[in-house]
Amino acid sequence: MYTKQKMCDCCKQKPAKYVYKEYINGQLLNIALCEDCNENSNIAEHYNVFMSSLFDDFFTPTFAEPIQMKKTCKCGCTEDDIINTGRFGCSECYKTFSNLVNAYVNKLGGKTYAGQMPSHVISKSVKVPSLDEKIKELQLKIQQAVKSENYALAKQYKNELDALVAKRG
Amino acid sequence: MNIFETTVVSTRIRLARNINGLPFPNRLRGEEQIYSVLYAGVKKACDRVFANDYYSMANIDSLTSQALVERHLISKNLQKSKYGAAFISKPEDISVMVNEEDHLRIQSIIRGFHLEDAYNNVAKVDAEIKKNLDVAFDPKLGYLTSCPTNLGSGMRASVMLFLPGLTMTNRIEALILKYQQLGITIRGIYGEGSKAEGDLYQVSNQAAISLSESEILNMVKKVVENIVNLEDVARKEIAQRRGLDLKNDIMISYGILKYACKMSSQELMQNLALVKLGVALGYININMEKLNNLTVNTQPAMMCFITKKNMSAEQRDIARVKMVQDTLRKEE
């Protein structure tokens, strides 16, 4: 089900109930259909009409199962909610909207948590890399970055490596 | 009195925590069973660590809640939260806010410069809460919080500082900008957006996902030590540069406090700041802690709360002066 009242892209008269998605040149485009248009018409035809109006004769339709209008977490939070309010709706949102979380973490330099682990997490045997393991991992990343001539990234890893080496003493 | 005793007012540590499987407070819509799970878990944990008073924001009267805000025991955010609650320790050094921006905000406030002690207080409560509730945590992101800027340890360490020297020499603005770039926030005493009344400032860490609890404590400790040393230099400079003029200003403020018939909260903060500077420079001999207490106890809601009277603004202005003069008389 969807969260906002959107009209059918085909008949433009009834509220849409199904949304079909397609990535075009990396851009996600949606077509929304009402119940009648979805059931009684040839979906591909509607899809073709809709998409071709946007991109002339460029596209190859692939169909998804009817999905939600917008990705929604079980708490009811949507990506728009998070972007508009700057607040997540529940702990599950961090998994549901991992794309946003990753973008945020990368913006902060890709650094991860380094504080104390709660005992209930440790008891679940979550593997926490040791300082030596983190150092080895960074050394490997530096080699790979240099190999691919991404010197800016290599420098960033080098700074992180220096900090860890200093921490180890 | 050394420079730390006349500069550092109090230390506060707070932890932000949320519970797995429950919507964060911004998405709660009055689901009774969620509150009962949350309150029961928090109450059990708090009861084990400290004797406490419980306040529900739905039932609390506005005067009591405002007095709690003025004593920094709850936030303005919690005060506005329909489903908010607070467990406050009897000596008022620990408080746990429920349904603030996060499910739990555990905080400890201690007079003076005691980062480790305040941290130990919150860590005890945190450990007990984790025994009763499934705290949301991700090994890469740390504690999961409503606002992603609090990810990581969910910890904020803040120290309240009295900085008349840096304010008078106009160095505070540059200091605020400098530290902002180094992950430290300096702002007025009643939190975000508040003015620095009475030359009081809160110095705290900005959230950082990759900083551990001990790194935050060390960082804030070093910054505070640095600011206190700069304040020492600034006080000596103004005392030397302005000499008798500064002493005269201080004594006029002291005289106003002793003989005024009524005074607004803002006027009091201004005069009190100069008198406290007088104490720090050795011109006046009064216990600094008593003066610090006055800055909190003479706030509008606290006045009514202490005197147990609902007073008009003018009545408060008169009672405020009386309270100050009683304190000064006892000290002289």
Short mmCIF file of C-alpha atoms in Angstrom, two decimals:
data_model
loop_
_atom_site.label_atom_id
_atom_site.label_comp_id
_atom_site.label_asym_id
_atom_site.label_seq_id
_atom_site.Cartn_x
_atom_site.Cartn_y
_atom_site.Cartn_z
CA MET A 1 0.00 0.00 0.00
CA TYR A 2 1.10 3.57 -0.42
CA THR A 3 1.14 6.40 2.04
CA LYS A 4 0.19 9.40 -0.08
CA GLN A 5 -2.87 9.78 -2.32
CA LYS A 6 -1.50 9.72 -5.85
CA MET A 7 -3.68 9.58 -8.96
CA CYS A 8 -3.37 6.82 -11.56
CA ASP A 9 -0.83 7.67 -14.27
CA CYS A 10 -3.07 5.91 -16.86
CA CYS A 11 -6.64 7.14 -16.37
CA LYS A 12 -5.60 10.08 -14.16
CA GLN A 13 -9.01 9.85 -12.48
CA LYS A 14 -8.78 7.25 -9.73
CA PRO A 15 -6.33 6.95 -6.85
CA ALA A 16 -3.29 4.82 -7.69
CA LYS A 17 -2.89 1.53 -5.85
CA TYR A 18 0.09 -0.17 -7.55
CA VAL A 19 3.44 1.22 -8.46
CA TYR A 20 5.86 -0.26 -10.98
CA LYS A 21 9.47 0.73 -10.90
CA GLU A 22 12.16 0.95 -13.52
CA TYR A 23 15.71 2.23 -13.45
CA ILE A 24 16.59 4.31 -16.50
CA ASN A 25 20.21 5.44 -16.77
CA GLY A 26 20.52 4.98 -13.04
CA GLN A 27 17.43 7.06 -12.38
CA LEU A 28 14.44 5.42 -10.72
CA LEU A 29 11.11 6.11 -12.39
CA ASN A 30 7.69 5.01 -11.17
CA ILE A 31 4.36 4.36 -12.81
CA ALA A 32 1.35 4.32 -10.56
CA LEU A 33 -1.87 2.53 -11.54
CA CYS A 34 -5.33 2.37 -10.01
CA GLU A 35 -6.95 -1.04 -9.34
CA ASP A 36 -9.03 -0.99 -12.54
CA CYS A 37 -6.21 0.00 -14.87
CA ASN A 38 -3.96 -2.57 -13.26
CA GLU A 39 -6.45 -5.41 -13.63
CA ASN A 40 -8.30 -4.62 -16.83
CA SER A 41 -5.61 -3.26 -19.05
CA ASN A 42 -2.42 -4.47 -20.51
CA ILE A 43 0.09 -3.17 -18.02
CA ALA A 44 2.96 -3.26 -20.43
CA GLU A 45 0.99 -1.08 -22.79
CA HIS A 46 0.30 1.48 -20.11
CA TYR A 47 3.88 1.29 -19.09
CA ASN A 48 5.02 1.79 -22.64
CA VAL A 49 2.76 4.74 -23.18
CA PHE A 50 3.82 6.36 -19.99
CA MET A 51 7.53 5.79 -20.41
CA SER A 52 7.67 6.59 -24.08
CA SER A 53 6.04 9.90 -23.41
CA LEU A 54 9.02 10.65 -21.25
CA PHE A 55 11.81 9.06 -23.19
CA ASP A 56 10.39 8.64 -26.72
CA ASP A 57 11.38 5.22 -27.94
CA PHE A 58 14.16 4.64 -25.45
CA PHE A 59 13.52 1.97 -22.87
CA THR A 60 13.14 -1.70 -22.23
CA PRO A 61 10.44 -2.35 -19.68
CA THR A 62 11.08 -4.71 -16.82
CA PHE A 63 8.37 -5.19 -14.25
CA ALA A 64 8.55 -5.40 -10.55
CA GLU A 65 5.93 -6.88 -8.27
CA PRO A 66 3.48 -4.26 -7.03
CA ILE A 67 5.44 -2.55 -4.31
CA GLN A 68 5.01 0.27 -1.87
CA MET A 69 4.84 3.74 -3.25
CA LYS A 70 7.83 4.65 -1.12
CA LYS A 71 10.09 2.49 0.96
CA THR A 72 8.49 2.53 4.38
CA CYS A 73 9.88 1.12 7.61
CA LYS A 74 7.59 -0.92 9.81
CA CYS A 75 7.36 2.07 12.17
CA GLY A 76 5.75 4.01 9.29
CA CYS A 77 8.78 6.17 8.63
CA THR A 78 9.65 6.97 4.99
CA GLU A 79 12.87 8.21 3.44
CA ASP A 80 11.20 11.61 3.02
CA ASP A 81 10.34 11.72 6.72
CA ILE A 82 13.99 11.17 7.60
CA ILE A 83 15.26 13.71 5.09
CA ASN A 84 12.68 16.31 6.15
CA THR A 85 12.99 15.87 9.92
CA GLY A 86 16.56 14.59 10.27
CA ARG A 87 15.19 11.90 12.62
CA PHE A 88 14.94 8.13 12.25
CA GLY A 89 11.70 6.47 13.38
CA CYS A 90 13.04 3.34 15.10
CA SER A 91 16.18 1.18 15.33
CA GLU A 92 14.95 -0.88 12.34
CA CYS A 93 15.02 2.29 10.17
CA TYR A 94 18.82 2.05 10.23
CA LYS A 95 18.51 -1.24 8.28
CA THR A 96 15.57 -0.19 6.11
CA PHE A 97 17.28 3.00 5.01
CA SER A 98 20.84 1.70 5.00
CA ASN A 99 21.48 3.75 1.86
CA LEU A 100 20.92 6.97 3.81
CA VAL A 101 22.95 5.70 6.75
CA ASN A 102 25.87 4.67 4.53
CA ALA A 103 25.79 8.03 2.77
CA TYR A 104 25.86 9.78 6.13
CA VAL A 105 28.71 7.62 7.48
CA ASN A 106 30.71 8.08 4.27
CA LYS A 107 30.21 11.82 4.52
CA LEU A 108 31.85 11.62 7.93
CA GLY A 109 34.87 9.88 6.37
CA GLY A 110 33.58 6.31 6.61
CA LYS A 111 34.62 6.01 10.24
CA THR A 112 32.89 3.47 12.45
CA TYR A 113 32.11 3.11 16.13
CA ALA A 114 35.12 2.72 18.39
CA GLY A 115 33.59 2.92 21.86
CA GLN A 116 32.66 0.30 24.43
CA MET A 117 30.51 -2.60 23.29
CA PRO A 118 27.49 -3.43 25.41
CA SER A 119 27.77 -6.84 27.05
CA HIS A 120 24.66 -8.17 25.27
CA VAL A 121 26.37 -7.51 21.94
CA ILE A 122 29.64 -9.09 23.04
CA SER A 123 27.75 -12.14 24.30
CA LYS A 124 26.19 -12.54 20.86
CA SER A 125 29.81 -13.05 19.65
CA VAL A 126 29.85 -10.13 17.32
CA LYS A 127 33.31 -10.11 15.84
CA VAL A 128 35.03 -6.89 16.81
CA PRO A 129 38.30 -6.47 14.93
CA SER A 130 41.31 -6.01 17.16
CA LEU A 131 43.64 -3.06 16.71
CA ASP A 132 46.14 -5.28 14.86
CA GLU A 133 43.41 -6.59 12.55
CA LYS A 134 42.25 -3.05 11.80
CA ILE A 135 45.85 -2.06 11.02
CA LYS A 136 46.29 -5.02 8.66
CA GLU A 137 42.99 -4.20 6.94
CA LEU A 138 44.03 -0.58 6.44
CA GLN A 139 47.44 -1.61 5.05
CA LEU A 140 45.64 -3.78 2.53
CA LYS A 141 43.26 -0.95 1.63
CA ILE A 142 46.20 1.43 1.09
CA GLN A 143 47.85 -1.05 -1.27
CA GLN A 144 44.61 -1.42 -3.23
CA ALA A 145 44.01 2.33 -3.37
CA VAL A 146 47.58 2.96 -4.63
CA LYS A 147 47.18 0.18 -7.18
CA SER A 148 44.03 1.84 -8.52
CA GLU A 149 45.83 5.22 -8.39
CA ASN A 150 43.27 6.63 -5.95
CA TYR A 151 45.85 8.58 -3.99
CA ALA A 152 43.37 10.75 -2.09
CA LEU A 153 41.74 7.63 -0.64
CA ALA A 154 45.15 6.11 0.07
CA LYS A 155 46.11 9.24 1.98
CA GLN A 156 42.90 9.06 4.02
CA TYR A 157 43.63 5.41 4.91
CA LYS A 158 47.21 6.33 5.73
CA ASN A 159 46.01 8.98 8.21
CA GLU A 160 43.69 6.45 9.84
CA LEU A 161 46.54 3.92 9.93
CA ASP A 162 48.89 6.44 11.58
CA ALA A 163 46.25 7.17 14.23
CA LEU A 164 45.81 3.46 14.97
CA VAL A 165 49.55 2.82 15.11
CA ALA A 166 49.93 5.74 17.53
CA LYS A 167 47.07 4.32 19.61
CA ARG A 168 48.78 0.91 19.75
CA GLY A 169 51.94 2.65 20.92
CA MET B 1 40.73 29.64 45.56
CA ASN B 2 42.40 28.34 42.44
CA ILE B 3 41.32 29.24 38.91
CA PHE B 4 39.39 25.98 38.42
CA GLU B 5 37.30 26.59 41.56
CA THR B 6 36.31 30.06 40.37
CA THR B 7 35.72 29.05 36.74
CA VAL B 8 34.22 25.54 36.56
CA VAL B 9 30.65 25.54 37.84
CA SER B 10 29.49 22.00 37.06
CA THR B 11 30.08 18.90 34.95
CA ARG B 12 27.40 16.99 33.08
CA ILE B 13 27.49 13.70 31.17
CA ARG B 14 24.54 12.39 29.21
CA LEU B 15 23.95 9.18 27.28
CA ALA B 16 21.30 8.75 24.57
CA ARG B 17 19.75 5.28 24.40
CA ASN B 18 16.87 3.68 22.51
CA ILE B 19 15.10 0.36 22.77
CA ASN B 20 14.94 -2.18 19.94
CA GLY B 21 11.50 -2.85 18.54
CA LEU B 22 9.87 0.34 19.87
CA PRO B 23 9.18 3.39 17.70
CA PHE B 24 11.40 6.31 18.66
CA PRO B 25 9.61 9.11 20.57
CA ASN B 26 9.07 11.19 17.40
CA ARG B 27 6.84 8.36 16.09
CA LEU B 28 5.05 7.44 19.31
CA ARG B 29 1.36 8.24 19.21
CA GLY B 30 0.16 7.35 22.69
CA GLU B 31 0.54 3.53 22.59
CA GLU B 32 0.00 2.66 26.24
CA GLN B 33 1.71 -0.75 26.20
CA ILE B 34 4.92 0.78 24.85
CA TYR B 35 5.11 3.25 27.70
CA SER B 36 4.45 0.60 30.31
CA VAL B 37 7.29 -1.59 28.92
CA LEU B 38 9.62 1.37 28.84
CA TYR B 39 8.71 2.83 32.23
CA ALA B 40 8.82 -0.56 33.96
CA GLY B 41 12.31 -1.33 32.59
CA VAL B 42 13.69 2.09 33.45
CA LYS B 43 12.10 2.17 36.89
CA LYS B 44 13.56 -1.22 37.80
CA ALA B 45 17.02 -0.07 36.70
CA CYS B 46 16.82 3.32 38.44
CA ASP B 47 15.51 1.82 41.69
CA ARG B 48 18.55 -0.46 41.82
CA VAL B 49 21.04 2.37 41.35
CA PHE B 50 19.54 5.37 43.16
CA ALA B 51 16.60 6.47 45.31
CA ASN B 52 14.45 8.56 43.00
CA ASP B 53 11.43 10.75 42.43
CA TYR B 54 9.27 10.07 39.39
CA TYR B 55 7.70 12.85 37.30
CA SER B 56 5.29 12.29 34.43
CA MET B 57 5.09 15.23 32.01
CA ALA B 58 1.39 14.51 31.50
CA ASN B 59 0.62 15.15 35.18
CA ILE B 60 3.30 17.55 36.35
CA ASP B 61 2.31 21.19 37.01
CA SER B 62 4.04 23.77 34.84
CA LEU B 63 5.81 25.42 37.78
CA THR B 64 7.46 22.19 38.98
CA SER B 65 8.51 21.22 35.46
CA GLN B 66 9.94 24.69 34.77
CA ALA B 67 11.85 24.52 38.07
CA LEU B 68 13.31 21.16 36.95
CA VAL B 69 14.38 22.79 33.67
CA GLU B 70 16.01 25.66 35.55
CA ARG B 71 17.91 23.12 37.68
CA HIS B 72 19.00 21.37 34.43
CA LEU B 73 17.40 18.11 35.62
CA ILE B 74 15.12 17.86 32.60
CA SER B 75 15.31 19.51 29.19
CA LYS B 76 12.86 21.92 27.58
CA ASN B 77 12.33 19.20 24.99
CA LEU B 78 11.14 16.73 27.62
CA GLN B 79 8.94 19.37 29.23
CA LYS B 80 7.07 19.65 25.92
CA SER B 81 6.83 15.86 25.45
CA LYS B 82 3.29 14.66 26.15
CA TYR B 83 4.54 11.14 26.87
CA GLY B 84 7.71 12.19 28.66
CA ALA B 85 8.77 11.22 32.17
CA ALA B 86 11.79 11.59 34.42
CA PHE B 87 13.39 9.63 37.26
CA ILE B 88 15.48 12.00 39.36
CA SER B 89 17.84 10.94 42.12
CA LYS B 90 17.20 12.39 45.60
CA PRO B 91 20.44 14.42 45.71
CA GLU B 92 19.56 15.50 42.14
CA ASP B 93 22.89 14.37 40.70
CA ILE B 94 21.39 11.78 38.31
CA SER B 95 18.31 11.97 36.12
CA VAL B 96 16.87 9.68 33.49
CA MET B 97 14.55 11.30 30.96
CA VAL B 98 12.13 8.98 29.19
CA ASN B 99 10.80 9.86 25.73
CA GLU B 100 12.85 12.95 25.17
CA GLU B 101 14.36 13.00 21.67
CA ASP B 102 15.45 9.42 22.37
CA HIS B 103 13.73 6.81 24.54
CA LEU B 104 16.26 7.46 27.27
CA ARG B 105 18.55 10.30 28.14
CA ILE B 106 20.64 9.31 31.15
CA GLN B 107 22.48 12.22 32.73
CA SER B 108 24.56 13.08 35.73
CA ILE B 109 25.35 16.62 36.90
CA ILE B 110 28.04 17.21 39.52
CA ARG B 111 29.30 20.49 40.92
CA GLY B 112 32.89 21.30 39.94
CA PHE B 113 35.11 19.62 37.38
CA HIS B 114 34.48 15.87 37.73
CA LEU B 115 34.10 14.26 34.30
CA GLU B 116 35.04 10.73 35.42
CA ASP B 117 32.68 10.75 38.43
CA ALA B 118 29.75 11.96 36.33
CA TYR B 119 30.56 9.32 33.70
CA ASN B 120 30.70 6.57 36.33
CA ASN B 121 27.23 7.62 37.54
CA VAL B 122 25.63 7.34 34.10
CA ALA B 123 27.56 4.17 33.25
CA LYS B 124 26.06 2.44 36.32
CA VAL B 125 22.52 3.35 35.29
CA ASP B 126 23.23 2.43 31.68
CA ALA B 127 24.53 -1.02 32.68
CA GLU B 128 21.45 -1.66 34.80
CA ILE B 129 19.10 -0.51 32.01
CA LYS B 130 20.77 -2.92 29.60
CA LYS B 131 19.89 -5.76 31.98
CA ASN B 132 16.20 -4.87 31.74
CA LEU B 133 15.75 -3.53 28.21
CA ASP B 134 17.10 -4.46 24.78
CA VAL B 135 19.11 -1.34 23.97
CA ALA B 136 19.45 -0.61 20.24
CA PHE B 137 23.07 -0.99 19.16
CA ASP B 138 24.96 -1.68 15.95
CA PRO B 139 28.63 -2.74 16.07
CA LYS B 140 29.57 -0.34 13.25
CA LEU B 141 27.30 2.60 14.11
CA GLY B 142 27.26 2.35 17.90
CA TYR B 143 24.11 3.22 19.85
CA LEU B 144 21.22 3.88 17.47
CA THR B 145 19.69 7.27 18.11
CA SER B 146 16.77 9.23 16.76
CA CYS B 147 19.11 11.84 15.28
CA PRO B 148 22.06 10.29 13.40
CA THR B 149 24.39 13.01 14.68
CA ASN B 150 24.24 11.25 18.08
CA LEU B 151 25.35 7.88 16.68
CA GLY B 152 28.41 6.36 18.29
CA SER B 153 28.66 6.35 22.05
CA GLY B 154 25.55 8.59 22.29
CA MET B 155 27.52 10.50 24.88
CA ARG B 156 27.78 14.20 25.46
CA ALA B 157 30.14 15.58 28.07
CA SER B 158 29.57 19.20 29.02
CA VAL B 159 31.17 21.50 31.51
CA MET B 160 29.62 24.77 32.65
CA LEU B 161 32.19 27.56 32.86
CA PHE B 162 32.12 31.09 34.25
CA LEU B 163 34.11 33.14 31.74
CA PRO B 164 33.94 36.88 32.53
CA GLY B 165 37.55 37.49 31.47
CA LEU B 166 37.16 36.01 27.99
CA THR B 167 33.80 37.79 27.60
CA MET B 168 35.11 41.21 28.66
CA THR B 169 38.17 40.93 26.42
CA ASN B 170 35.88 39.92 23.50
CA ARG B 171 37.84 36.72 22.94
CA ILE B 172 34.94 34.36 23.46
CA GLU B 173 33.53 34.62 19.92
CA ALA B 174 36.86 33.65 18.34
CA LEU B 175 37.17 30.80 20.83
CA ILE B 176 33.68 29.52 19.96
CA LEU B 177 34.57 29.50 16.25
CA LYS B 178 37.95 27.87 16.82
CA TYR B 179 36.56 25.03 18.91
CA GLN B 180 33.56 24.52 16.64
CA GLN B 181 36.01 23.36 13.97
CA LEU B 182 37.69 21.02 16.46
CA GLY B 183 34.48 19.20 17.43
CA ILE B 184 33.61 21.26 20.51
CA THR B 185 30.51 23.40 21.03
CA ILE B 186 30.44 26.43 23.34
CA ARG B 187 27.00 27.94 24.07
CA GLY B 188 24.81 29.62 26.71
CA ILE B 189 23.84 27.77 29.91
CA TYR B 190 20.34 26.71 28.98
CA GLY B 191 21.45 24.68 25.94
CA GLU B 192 21.07 25.16 22.24
CA GLY B 193 20.23 28.69 21.15
CA SER B 194 20.32 30.12 24.66
CA LYS B 195 22.18 33.32 25.51
CA ALA B 196 25.26 33.31 27.71
CA GLU B 197 23.64 35.05 30.69
CA GLY B 198 25.92 35.88 33.59
CA ASP B 199 29.02 34.98 31.51
CA LEU B 200 28.14 31.30 31.91
CA TYR B 201 28.94 28.94 29.04
CA GLN B 202 28.51 25.24 28.37
CA VAL B 203 31.47 23.55 26.71
CA SER B 204 30.59 20.18 25.20
CA ASN B 205 31.71 17.67 22.59
CA GLN B 206 29.94 17.51 19.27
CA ALA B 207 28.73 14.05 18.41
CA ALA B 208 31.27 11.88 16.63
CA ILE B 209 30.58 8.31 15.62
CA SER B 210 34.18 7.15 15.92
CA LEU B 211 35.05 8.63 19.31
CA SER B 212 35.05 6.29 22.28
CA GLU B 213 33.77 7.34 25.69
CA SER B 214 37.31 7.77 27.06
CA GLU B 215 38.39 9.79 24.01
CA ILE B 216 35.44 12.16 24.50
CA LEU B 217 36.25 12.56 28.20
CA ASN B 218 39.93 13.26 27.44
CA MET B 219 39.08 15.70 24.65
CA VAL B 220 36.63 17.73 26.78
CA LYS B 221 39.05 17.64 29.73
CA LYS B 222 41.89 19.06 27.64
CA VAL B 223 39.67 21.74 26.08
CA VAL B 224 38.29 22.84 29.45
CA GLU B 225 41.79 22.99 30.94
CA ASN B 226 42.90 25.11 28.00
CA ILE B 227 39.90 27.49 28.26
CA VAL B 228 40.36 27.83 32.02
CA ASN B 229 44.00 28.79 31.50
CA LEU B 230 43.00 31.35 28.85
CA GLU B 231 40.38 32.72 31.27
CA ASP B 232 43.09 33.06 33.93
CA VAL B 233 45.25 35.08 31.55
CA ALA B 234 42.27 37.24 30.49
CA ARG B 235 41.27 37.98 34.12
CA LYS B 236 44.82 39.03 34.99
CA GLU B 237 44.94 41.24 31.92
CA ILE B 238 41.68 43.07 32.66
CA ALA B 239 42.58 43.43 36.33
CA GLN B 240 45.87 45.02 35.31
CA ARG B 241 44.47 47.11 32.46
CA ARG B 242 41.31 48.39 34.14
CA GLY B 243 42.61 48.31 37.73
CA LEU B 244 40.53 50.56 39.95
CA ASP B 245 37.80 51.03 37.32
CA LEU B 246 37.12 47.27 37.31
CA LYS B 247 37.17 47.09 41.09
CA ASN B 248 34.78 50.05 41.17
CA ASP B 249 32.35 48.30 38.76
CA ILE B 250 32.51 45.15 40.88
CA MET B 251 31.86 47.04 44.12
CA ILE B 252 28.94 48.96 42.57
CA SER B 253 27.37 45.63 41.58
CA TYR B 254 28.03 44.30 45.08
CA GLY B 255 26.36 47.38 46.53
CA ILE B 256 23.37 47.01 44.21
CA LEU B 257 22.92 43.39 45.30
CA LYS B 258 23.13 44.38 48.97
CA TYR B 259 20.81 47.37 48.88
CA ALA B 260 18.45 47.08 45.90
CA CYS B 261 14.72 46.72 46.61
CA LYS B 262 13.84 44.68 43.52
CA MET B 263 15.66 43.15 40.58
CA SER B 264 14.88 41.18 37.42
CA SER B 265 16.53 37.82 36.78
CA GLN B 266 18.62 39.32 33.97
CA GLU B 267 19.83 42.26 36.10
CA LEU B 268 20.74 39.85 38.86
CA MET B 269 22.77 37.66 36.50
CA GLN B 270 24.73 40.72 35.31
CA ASN B 271 25.48 41.98 38.82
CA LEU B 272 26.18 38.51 40.14
CA ALA B 273 28.70 37.92 37.34
CA LEU B 274 30.69 40.99 38.42
CA VAL B 275 30.51 40.03 42.11
CA LYS B 276 31.73 36.52 41.27
CA LEU B 277 34.60 38.07 39.33
CA GLY B 278 35.29 40.16 42.46
CA VAL B 279 35.48 36.95 44.50
CA ALA B 280 37.80 35.36 41.92
CA LEU B 281 40.10 38.42 42.00
CA GLY B 282 40.10 38.45 45.80
CA TYR B 283 38.21 41.78 46.22
CA ILE B 284 35.23 40.14 47.95
CA ASN B 285 35.23 37.20 50.35
CA ILE B 286 32.10 35.13 49.70
CA ASN B 287 31.70 31.40 49.05
CA MET B 288 31.60 31.00 45.25
CA GLU B 289 29.33 27.95 45.43
CA LYS B 290 26.67 29.98 47.29
CA LEU B 291 26.77 32.56 44.50
CA ASN B 292 26.53 29.82 41.87
CA ASN B 293 23.48 28.43 43.68
CA LEU B 294 21.89 31.87 43.51
CA THR B 295 22.09 31.89 39.71
CA VAL B 296 19.85 28.81 39.67
CA ASN B 297 17.62 29.52 42.69
CA THR B 298 16.68 33.03 41.56
CA GLN B 299 15.33 31.91 38.17
CA PRO B 300 11.58 32.72 37.86
CA ALA B 301 10.13 29.24 38.37
CA MET B 302 12.67 28.29 41.03
CA MET B 303 11.70 31.40 43.04
CA CYS B 304 8.07 30.26 43.11
CA PHE B 305 9.08 26.64 43.72
CA ILE B 306 11.30 27.45 46.72
CA THR B 307 8.92 29.95 48.31
CA LYS B 308 5.91 27.75 47.45
CA LYS B 309 4.10 30.87 46.24
CA ASN B 310 2.77 31.68 42.81
CA MET B 311 4.18 35.18 42.39
CA SER B 312 3.75 37.96 39.85
CA ALA B 313 6.86 39.27 38.05
CA GLU B 314 7.16 42.20 40.47
CA GLN B 315 6.69 39.99 43.54
CA ARG B 316 9.44 37.72 42.21
CA ASP B 317 11.76 40.71 41.66
CA ILE B 318 11.28 41.73 45.29
CA ALA B 319 11.66 38.18 46.65
CA ARG B 320 14.75 37.66 44.47
CA VAL B 321 16.58 40.55 46.08
CA LYS B 322 15.58 39.31 49.54
CA MET B 323 16.95 35.85 48.77
CA VAL B 324 20.25 37.32 47.54
CA GLN B 325 20.56 39.65 50.52
CA ASP B 326 19.85 36.81 52.98
CA THR B 327 22.66 34.78 51.37
CA LEU B 328 25.11 37.71 51.40
CA ARG B 329 24.30 38.54 55.04
CA LYS B 330 25.00 34.96 56.11
CA GLU B 331 28.32 35.03 54.28
CA GLU B 332 29.55 38.34 55.69
#
